Coordinates of C-alpha atoms and ligand atoms in Angstrom, one line a residue:
M1 CA 0.0 -0.1 -0.1
L2 CA 2.7 2.4 1.0
S3 CA 4.9 1.5 -1.9
R4 CA 1.9 2.2 -4.4
K5 CA 1.7 5.7 -2.6
I6 CA 5.4 6.4 -3.3
E7 CA 5.2 5.3 -6.8
D8 CA 2.1 7.6 -7.4
A9 CA 4.0 10.3 -6.0
V10 CA 7.1 9.9 -7.9
N11 CA 5.1 9.4 -11.2
A12 CA 3.3 12.5 -10.2
A13 CA 6.6 14.6 -9.9
V14 CA 7.8 13.4 -13.1
R15 CA 4.6 14.2 -15.1
A16 CA 4.7 17.8 -13.1
K17 CA 8.4 18.3 -14.4
T18 CA 9.1 19.8 -10.9
P19 CA 12.3 21.6 -10.2
D20 CA 12.4 20.3 -6.6
P21 CA 11.1 16.6 -7.0
V22 CA 11.9 16.0 -3.0
L23 CA 9.6 18.9 -2.0
F24 CA 7.0 17.7 -4.4
I25 CA 7.0 14.2 -3.4
S26 CA 7.0 15.1 0.3
N27 CA 4.0 17.3 -0.1
H28 CA 2.2 14.9 -2.4
M29 CA 2.9 12.1 0.4
R30 CA 1.4 14.5 3.1
K31 CA -1.8 14.7 1.2
A32 CA -2.0 11.1 0.4
V33 CA -1.6 9.9 3.8
P34 CA -4.8 10.6 6.2
S35 CA -4.0 12.7 9.1
V36 CA -4.2 11.8 12.6
I37 CA -3.8 14.0 15.6
T38 CA 0.0 13.6 16.5
K39 CA 0.2 16.1 19.6
V40 CA -2.0 18.6 21.5
K41 CA 0.0 21.2 23.4
A42 CA -1.5 23.9 25.5
R43 CA -0.2 27.2 27.2
Q44 CA -1.5 30.0 29.2
I45 CA -1.9 33.2 27.3
L46 CA -3.8 36.4 28.3
D47 CA -7.0 37.4 26.9
S48 CA -8.3 40.9 25.9
R49 CA -8.8 42.2 29.5
G50 CA -5.3 40.9 30.7
I51 CA -6.7 37.8 32.2
P52 CA -5.3 34.3 31.6
T53 CA -7.0 31.6 29.1
V54 CA -6.1 28.6 27.6
E55 CA -4.4 28.3 24.1
V56 CA -3.9 25.1 22.2
D57 CA -1.7 24.0 19.3
L58 CA -3.0 20.8 17.9
Y59 CA -0.8 18.9 15.5
T60 CA -1.6 16.6 12.7
N61 CA 0.5 15.4 9.6
K62 CA -1.0 18.4 7.9
G63 CA 0.4 21.0 10.3
M64 CA -0.4 22.8 13.6
F65 CA -3.7 24.3 14.4
R66 CA -4.3 26.9 17.2
A67 CA -7.2 28.0 19.0
S68 CA -7.9 29.5 22.3
A69 CA -10.9 30.0 24.8
P70 CA -12.8 33.5 25.5
S71 CA -14.1 34.2 28.8
G72 CA -16.7 36.6 30.0
A73 CA -18.2 38.8 33.0
S74 CA -21.4 36.9 33.4
S75 CA -21.4 33.4 34.5
G76 CA -23.9 31.1 35.7
M77 CA -25.0 27.8 37.3
Y78 CA -26.1 26.5 34.0
E79 CA -23.2 27.0 32.0
A80 CA -19.8 24.8 31.5
L81 CA -17.0 25.5 34.0
E82 CA -13.9 27.5 33.3
L83 CA -11.2 25.9 35.4
R84 CA -9.0 28.4 37.3
D85 CA -6.6 27.8 39.7
G86 CA -7.8 29.9 42.4
D87 CA -4.0 30.7 43.8
K88 CA -4.4 34.4 44.8
G89 CA -0.7 34.9 44.5
M90 CA -1.2 33.9 40.5
Y91 CA -3.0 36.4 38.4
L92 CA -5.3 37.1 41.4
G93 CA -6.5 33.4 41.3
N94 CA -7.5 33.5 37.6
S95 CA -4.3 31.5 36.2
V96 CA -5.4 28.6 34.1
Q97 CA -2.3 26.0 34.6
R98 CA -4.4 23.1 35.7
A99 CA -6.5 23.5 32.5
V100 CA -3.2 23.5 30.6
K101 CA -1.8 20.5 32.4
N102 CA -5.3 18.7 31.5
V103 CA -4.8 19.5 28.0
N104 CA -1.1 18.5 28.0
E105 CA -1.8 15.1 29.9
K106 CA -5.1 13.6 30.1
I107 CA -6.6 15.2 26.7
S108 CA -3.6 14.8 24.6
E109 CA -3.2 11.3 25.6
A110 CA -7.0 10.4 24.8
L111 CA -6.9 12.2 21.4
I112 CA -3.4 11.2 19.8
G113 CA -4.4 8.9 16.9
M114 CA -7.8 10.2 16.2
D115 CA -8.9 11.6 12.9
P116 CA -9.4 15.3 13.1
I117 CA -12.2 15.1 10.7
L118 CA -14.5 13.4 13.2
Q119 CA -15.3 16.1 15.4
S120 CA -18.2 14.7 17.4
Q121 CA -16.1 11.6 18.4
I122 CA -13.2 14.0 19.4
D123 CA -15.6 16.0 21.5
Q124 CA -17.4 13.0 22.8
A125 CA -14.0 11.7 23.9
M126 CA -13.3 14.7 25.9
I127 CA -16.7 14.7 27.5
D128 CA -16.4 11.0 28.5
L129 CA -13.0 11.8 29.8
D130 CA -14.3 14.9 31.8
K131 CA -17.2 12.7 33.2
T132 CA -19.1 15.7 35.1
E133 CA -22.0 17.6 33.6
K134 CA -20.3 20.9 33.4
K135 CA -16.9 20.0 32.3
G136 CA -15.6 21.0 35.8
E137 CA -13.1 18.2 36.0
L138 CA -10.9 19.1 32.7
G139 CA -12.2 22.6 32.2
A140 CA -14.6 23.9 29.7
N141 CA -11.9 26.5 28.7
A142 CA -9.5 23.3 28.1
I143 CA -12.0 21.4 26.3
L144 CA -13.3 24.3 24.0
A145 CA -9.8 25.4 22.9
V146 CA -9.1 21.8 21.8
S147 CA -12.3 21.3 20.3
I148 CA -11.9 24.5 18.1
A149 CA -8.2 23.5 17.2
A150 CA -9.5 20.0 16.1
C151 CA -12.2 21.5 14.0
K152 CA -9.5 23.7 12.2
A153 CA -7.5 20.7 11.7
G154 CA -10.6 18.9 10.4
A155 CA -11.1 21.6 7.8
A156 CA -7.4 21.4 6.7
E157 CA -7.5 17.7 6.3
K158 CA -10.5 17.9 3.9
E159 CA -8.6 20.9 2.3
V160 CA -11.7 23.1 2.8
P161 CA -12.3 26.4 4.5
L162 CA -13.2 26.2 8.0
Y163 CA -16.8 27.7 7.6
K164 CA -17.3 25.0 4.7
H165 CA -16.1 22.2 7.3
I166 CA -18.6 23.7 10.0
A167 CA -21.3 23.6 7.4
D168 CA -20.6 19.9 6.2
L169 CA -20.4 19.0 10.2
S170 CA -24.0 20.5 10.8
G171 CA -25.4 19.1 7.4
R172 CA -26.0 22.5 6.0
T173 CA -25.0 23.5 2.4
S174 CA -26.1 27.0 2.6
M175 CA -23.6 29.6 4.0
I176 CA -24.9 33.0 4.8
L177 CA -22.7 35.9 6.0
P178 CA -24.3 37.1 9.1
V179 CA -25.5 40.9 10.1
P180 CA -23.0 42.1 12.6
A181 CA -24.2 43.8 15.7
F182 CA -21.5 46.5 16.4
C183 CA -21.2 47.5 20.0
L184 CA -21.3 51.4 20.0
I185 CA -22.1 52.4 23.7
S186 CA -20.7 50.1 26.6
G187 CA -22.3 50.1 30.0
G188 CA -23.2 47.4 32.7
K189 CA -20.2 45.6 34.0
H190 CA -18.3 46.1 30.9
A191 CA -17.8 49.8 31.5
G192 CA -17.0 52.5 34.7
N193 CA -19.7 54.9 33.6
T194 CA -23.2 54.9 35.2
L195 CA -25.1 53.3 32.4
A196 CA -26.7 50.3 33.7
I197 CA -27.4 48.5 30.4
Q198 CA -24.6 46.6 29.0
D199 CA -24.5 47.6 25.3
I200 CA -26.3 49.5 22.5
N201 CA -25.7 47.9 19.3
I202 CA -26.2 48.7 15.7
L203 CA -27.4 46.0 13.1
P204 CA -26.8 47.1 9.3
V205 CA -29.5 45.2 8.0
G206 CA -29.9 47.6 4.8
A207 CA -26.4 46.7 3.6
R208 CA -25.9 44.6 0.4
R209 CA -22.9 42.9 1.6
F210 CA -20.9 42.3 4.7
E211 CA -18.1 44.6 3.6
E212 CA -20.6 47.2 3.3
A213 CA -22.2 46.7 6.8
L214 CA -18.5 46.9 8.3
Q215 CA -18.0 50.2 6.4
M216 CA -21.6 51.3 7.9
G217 CA -20.7 50.3 11.3
S218 CA -17.0 51.9 11.4
E219 CA -18.5 55.2 9.9
T220 CA -21.2 55.2 12.5
Y221 CA -18.6 54.6 15.2
H222 CA -16.5 57.4 14.1
H223 CA -19.4 59.9 13.8
L224 CA -20.6 58.6 17.1
K225 CA -17.1 59.6 18.7
A226 CA -17.5 63.2 17.2
V227 CA -21.2 63.4 18.6
I228 CA -20.0 62.3 22.0
T229 CA -17.0 64.8 22.1
E230 CA -19.1 67.6 21.3
K231 CA -21.3 66.8 24.1
Y232 CA -19.1 65.4 26.8
G233 CA -15.7 66.2 25.6
A234 CA -13.0 63.7 24.9
H235 CA -13.2 61.8 27.9
G236 CA -16.6 60.6 27.0
C237 CA -15.0 58.7 24.4
N238 CA -13.0 56.1 26.6
V239 CA -14.1 52.7 25.8
G240 CA -15.5 49.6 27.7
E241 CA -14.5 46.0 27.2
D242 CA -16.3 45.4 24.0
G243 CA -15.0 48.4 22.5
G244 CA -18.0 50.7 22.8
F245 CA -17.7 54.2 24.0
A246 CA -18.3 54.7 27.6
P247 CA -19.6 58.4 28.2
N248 CA -20.7 59.1 31.7
I249 CA -24.6 58.6 30.9
S250 CA -27.2 56.9 32.9
G251 CA -30.2 56.7 30.8
F252 CA -31.6 54.4 27.8
R253 CA -32.7 57.5 26.1
E254 CA -29.6 59.4 26.4
G255 CA -27.5 56.5 24.8
L256 CA -30.0 56.0 22.2
D257 CA -30.1 59.5 21.3
L258 CA -26.2 59.5 21.0
V259 CA -26.4 56.6 18.4
K260 CA -29.5 57.9 16.5
E261 CA -27.7 61.4 16.1
A262 CA -24.8 59.2 14.7
I263 CA -26.7 57.1 12.3
S264 CA -28.3 60.3 11.2
R265 CA -25.0 61.7 10.3
T266 CA -24.0 59.0 8.2
G267 CA -26.7 59.2 5.7
Y268 CA -27.8 55.5 6.2
S269 CA -30.8 56.1 8.5
E270 CA -33.1 53.6 7.1
K271 CA -30.5 50.9 6.8
I272 CA -29.3 50.7 10.4
K273 CA -31.3 49.2 13.1
I274 CA -30.4 49.0 17.0
G275 CA -30.0 46.5 19.4
I276 CA -29.8 46.6 23.1
D277 CA -28.2 44.2 25.6
V278 CA -29.8 45.1 28.9
S279 CA -28.1 42.4 30.9
A280 CA -30.9 43.0 33.6
T281 CA -29.9 40.4 36.1
D282 CA -27.0 42.6 36.7
F283 CA -29.2 45.2 38.3
C284 CA -32.2 43.0 39.4
I285 CA -32.6 43.4 43.1
G286 CA -35.3 40.8 44.6
T287 CA -38.0 41.5 41.6
K288 CA -37.3 45.2 41.1
Y289 CA -34.9 46.8 38.8
D290 CA -32.5 49.5 39.8
L291 CA -31.5 51.6 36.9
D292 CA -29.0 53.6 39.2
Y293 CA -27.2 50.9 40.4
K294 CA -24.0 52.1 39.2
S295 CA -24.6 55.7 40.6
P296 CA -23.6 55.9 44.4
N297 CA -25.8 59.0 45.1
K298 CA -28.9 57.6 43.4
S299 CA -28.6 53.9 43.9
G300 CA -31.5 52.2 45.4
Q301 CA -34.0 55.2 45.4
N302 CA -35.8 54.6 42.1
F303 CA -36.9 50.8 41.5
K304 CA -38.5 49.8 38.3
S305 CA -41.1 46.9 38.4
G306 CA -41.1 44.5 35.7
E307 CA -44.1 46.1 34.5
D308 CA -42.2 49.6 34.3
M309 CA -39.7 47.6 32.3
I310 CA -42.1 46.3 29.8
E311 CA -43.7 49.7 29.3
L312 CA -40.3 51.2 28.8
Y313 CA -39.2 48.8 26.2
K314 CA -42.4 49.3 24.3
E315 CA -41.6 53.0 24.1
L316 CA -38.2 52.7 23.2
C317 CA -39.3 50.2 20.4
A318 CA -41.8 52.9 19.1
D319 CA -39.4 55.9 19.6
Y320 CA -36.2 54.3 18.1
P321 CA -35.5 51.8 15.5
V322 CA -34.8 49.0 18.2
V323 CA -35.4 45.7 16.6
S324 CA -33.6 43.5 19.1
I325 CA -33.5 43.3 23.0
E326 CA -31.2 40.9 25.0
D327 CA -32.1 39.8 28.4
P328 CA -34.8 42.3 29.1
F329 CA -35.7 40.7 32.6
D330 CA -33.8 39.0 35.4
K331 CA -32.4 35.5 34.3
E332 CA -35.2 33.7 36.4
D333 CA -38.1 35.9 35.4
W334 CA -39.6 33.6 32.9
E335 CA -42.9 35.1 33.0
R336 CA -42.3 38.5 32.1
V337 CA -40.1 37.8 29.2
K338 CA -42.5 35.5 28.2
Y339 CA -45.2 38.0 28.3
F340 CA -42.8 40.6 26.4
S341 CA -41.9 38.2 23.8
G342 CA -45.5 37.6 23.2
L343 CA -45.9 41.1 22.5
G344 CA -43.9 40.7 19.3
V345 CA -42.3 44.3 19.4
C346 CA -38.8 43.0 18.7
Q347 CA -36.6 40.1 18.5
V348 CA -36.0 38.9 22.3
V349 CA -32.6 37.4 22.8
G350 CA -32.0 35.0 25.5
D351 CA -28.4 35.3 27.0
D352 CA -28.2 35.0 30.8
L353 CA -31.8 33.4 30.6
L354 CA -30.4 30.5 28.7
M355 CA -26.6 30.5 29.3
S356 CA -26.2 28.3 25.9
N357 CA -27.7 25.4 27.8
P358 CA -29.7 22.9 25.9
K359 CA -32.2 22.3 28.7
R360 CA -32.6 25.8 29.2
I361 CA -33.3 26.3 25.6
E362 CA -35.6 23.5 25.3
K363 CA -37.6 24.9 28.3
A364 CA -37.8 28.6 26.6
I365 CA -38.7 27.0 23.2
Q366 CA -41.7 25.0 24.9
E367 CA -42.7 28.1 26.9
S368 CA -42.0 30.6 23.9
A369 CA -40.1 32.7 26.7
C370 CA -37.8 34.5 24.2
N371 CA -37.3 34.1 20.4
A372 CA -33.6 34.1 19.9
L373 CA -30.5 32.3 21.3
L374 CA -27.2 34.1 22.2
L375 CA -24.5 31.6 21.5
K376 CA -21.4 31.7 23.5
V377 CA -19.3 28.8 22.7
N378 CA -17.5 28.6 25.8
Q379 CA -20.6 28.4 27.9
I380 CA -21.3 24.9 26.1
G381 CA -17.7 23.9 25.8
T382 CA -17.5 21.8 22.5
V383 CA -18.0 22.6 18.7
T384 CA -20.4 19.6 18.3
E385 CA -22.7 20.8 21.1
A386 CA -22.6 24.6 19.7
I387 CA -23.8 22.9 16.4
E388 CA -26.6 20.8 18.3
V389 CA -28.0 24.1 20.3
V390 CA -28.1 26.2 17.2
K391 CA -30.0 23.2 15.4
L392 CA -32.3 23.2 18.3
A393 CA -32.9 27.0 18.2
K394 CA -33.3 26.9 14.6
D395 CA -35.8 24.0 14.6
G396 CA -37.7 26.3 17.2
H397 CA -37.9 29.1 14.6
W398 CA -35.6 31.3 16.8
G399 CA -33.0 33.8 15.6
V400 CA -29.4 33.0 16.5
V401 CA -26.7 35.4 17.4
V402 CA -23.2 33.9 17.5
S403 CA -21.5 35.9 20.3
H404 CA -18.2 37.1 21.5
R405 CA -17.3 37.5 25.0
C406 CA -15.9 40.6 26.7
G407 CA -12.7 38.6 27.4
E408 CA -11.6 37.6 23.8
T409 CA -8.5 36.5 21.9
E410 CA -7.3 36.9 18.5
D411 CA -9.0 33.8 17.3
S412 CA -11.4 34.3 14.7
F413 CA -13.4 31.0 15.0
I414 CA -17.0 32.5 15.7
A415 CA -16.8 34.3 12.3
D416 CA -16.3 31.0 10.5
L417 CA -19.1 29.4 12.9
S418 CA -21.7 32.1 12.0
V419 CA -21.0 31.4 8.3
G420 CA -21.1 27.7 8.6
L421 CA -24.2 27.4 10.6
S422 CA -26.0 30.6 8.6
T423 CA -27.0 32.0 11.9
G424 CA -27.8 35.3 10.3
Q425 CA -26.4 37.4 13.3
I426 CA -22.9 37.7 15.1
K427 CA -22.1 40.2 18.0
A428 CA -18.3 40.5 18.2
G429 CA -18.1 44.0 19.7
A430 CA -17.3 47.4 18.1
P431 CA -15.6 48.0 15.1
C432 CA -12.4 48.6 16.8
R433 CA -9.8 47.1 18.7
G434 CA -7.8 43.9 17.6
E435 CA -9.6 41.0 19.2
R436 CA -13.1 42.3 18.0
L437 CA -11.8 42.8 14.5
A438 CA -10.3 39.4 14.3
K439 CA -13.9 38.3 13.7
Y440 CA -15.1 41.1 11.4
N441 CA -12.0 41.1 9.3
Q442 CA -12.0 37.1 9.0
L443 CA -15.9 37.7 7.9
L444 CA -14.3 40.1 5.0
R445 CA -12.0 37.3 4.0
I446 CA -14.9 34.8 3.9
E447 CA -17.2 36.9 1.8
E448 CA -14.2 37.6 -0.5
E449 CA -13.5 33.8 -1.0
L450 CA -17.1 32.9 -1.7
G451 CA -17.3 35.5 -4.5
D452 CA -20.5 35.3 -6.4
Q453 CA -21.7 32.6 -3.9
A454 CA -21.4 35.0 -0.9
A455 CA -25.0 36.0 0.4
Y456 CA -25.3 38.5 3.2
A457 CA -28.4 37.8 5.6
G458 CA -29.5 41.6 5.5
D459 CA -33.1 41.8 5.9
D460 CA -33.5 38.1 6.7
W461 CA -31.3 38.5 9.8
R462 CA -33.6 36.9 11.8
M463 CA -33.5 33.9 9.5
S464 CA -36.6 31.9 10.4
Ligands
LIG1 C1 -22.9 39.4 26.6 C2 -21.3 39.3 26.6 C3 -20.5 39.9 25.4 P1 -20.0 38.7 28.7 O1 -23.6 39.7 27.8 O2 -23.5 39.2 25.6 O3 -21.1 41.4 25.1 O4 -20.7 39.8 27.8 O5 -19.1 38.0 27.7 O6 -19.4 39.6 29.8 O7 -21.0 37.7 29.4
LIG2 MG1 -25.5 39.5 27.1

């Protein structure tokens, strides 16, 4: 068998009249021999907040494939567990050396020899090895980084782009460029201003291509910088963790007015819609909401009830081009979110409500609690399970937003994931800062590569 392959390679080299037959034969042989995972090596790196995370280099006969795990501010009891060392003397307890060790020893030993194309078997091997429900033994940060690296290796083995491999894994043939939700204003836990809500995003649904959407996002961002400077001075342009501006405002309307003004200065008015991530769990006290929770002098004095919040959202959707609201209520306030979704005034996205957890998603679909999934891959922990929850959401006729975390890395995997799964929406932060642009710039490359085949979700951003 091997001698036959060598003979084929030599014959091919002769036919090609190559000036470097040795290199030609070695490349030919590398392609002819099916790859297996030969080595998995992890290290500790820092994410965009300067907090440790796991990076993995996974080797096959085709080369080395690198991936890393993101990390966020919100974490809950239903999501996969990030393994951190907890030694206060090391990165204030945040180092991930145990997760790194788990990759270098246990995971590496289990995966060496496996075919990188077989994503679900690779992911299952890690799940079996971990044995806990939340991946707390090996660490979801360890498992996810390996899972993504294996996915990249699988694409290389098939000699197809990553998004195409992901589409194959999910049984899809269509590949759609998503509408980006660019973070323009940051608040909540992501910024030091007094704004309670976490971010105000813009969605260029009226663009014809992703490239045009990125241009619209960037131009609006820079107009907003001018609008904020005029009103609050240059210090109002400091940015939050996702790259959105963080002027010292406290009201929904103040932020929305700034964004509306910036959009009108671009001239794209009808083409750009607005999304809000309220992240209401962060300022829910009992059953009431404290929109002033970040203002020491006002906090605790003016609570809003769930009903007040519903009224507020209805008004905002009427007064501004708001088309999507994420986590409008506390993550356990199923009744209110269900009632609000039923009004049909906008897309209602479940982030903290669902935590990308299949059981929570199933429950939310059955109860029509919301109508879109925010998918954070590190909350679920493997590529295979991410594909499964997207299928679940789509079968339930929901929208799907592939999402970054506030702690990001240069890894652009979620860009390919959003195209491969045709989610229609991606939220990857401001059109600024390297770790955010890694995703948007990758979408530019994918659009270029798809050429005539490239389709931008545009008005079909909800895709269901
Ligand atoms: C969110 C994300 C991204 P975090 O709430 O949608 O903005 O935040 O990564 O802090 O959970
Ligand atoms: Mg959120």
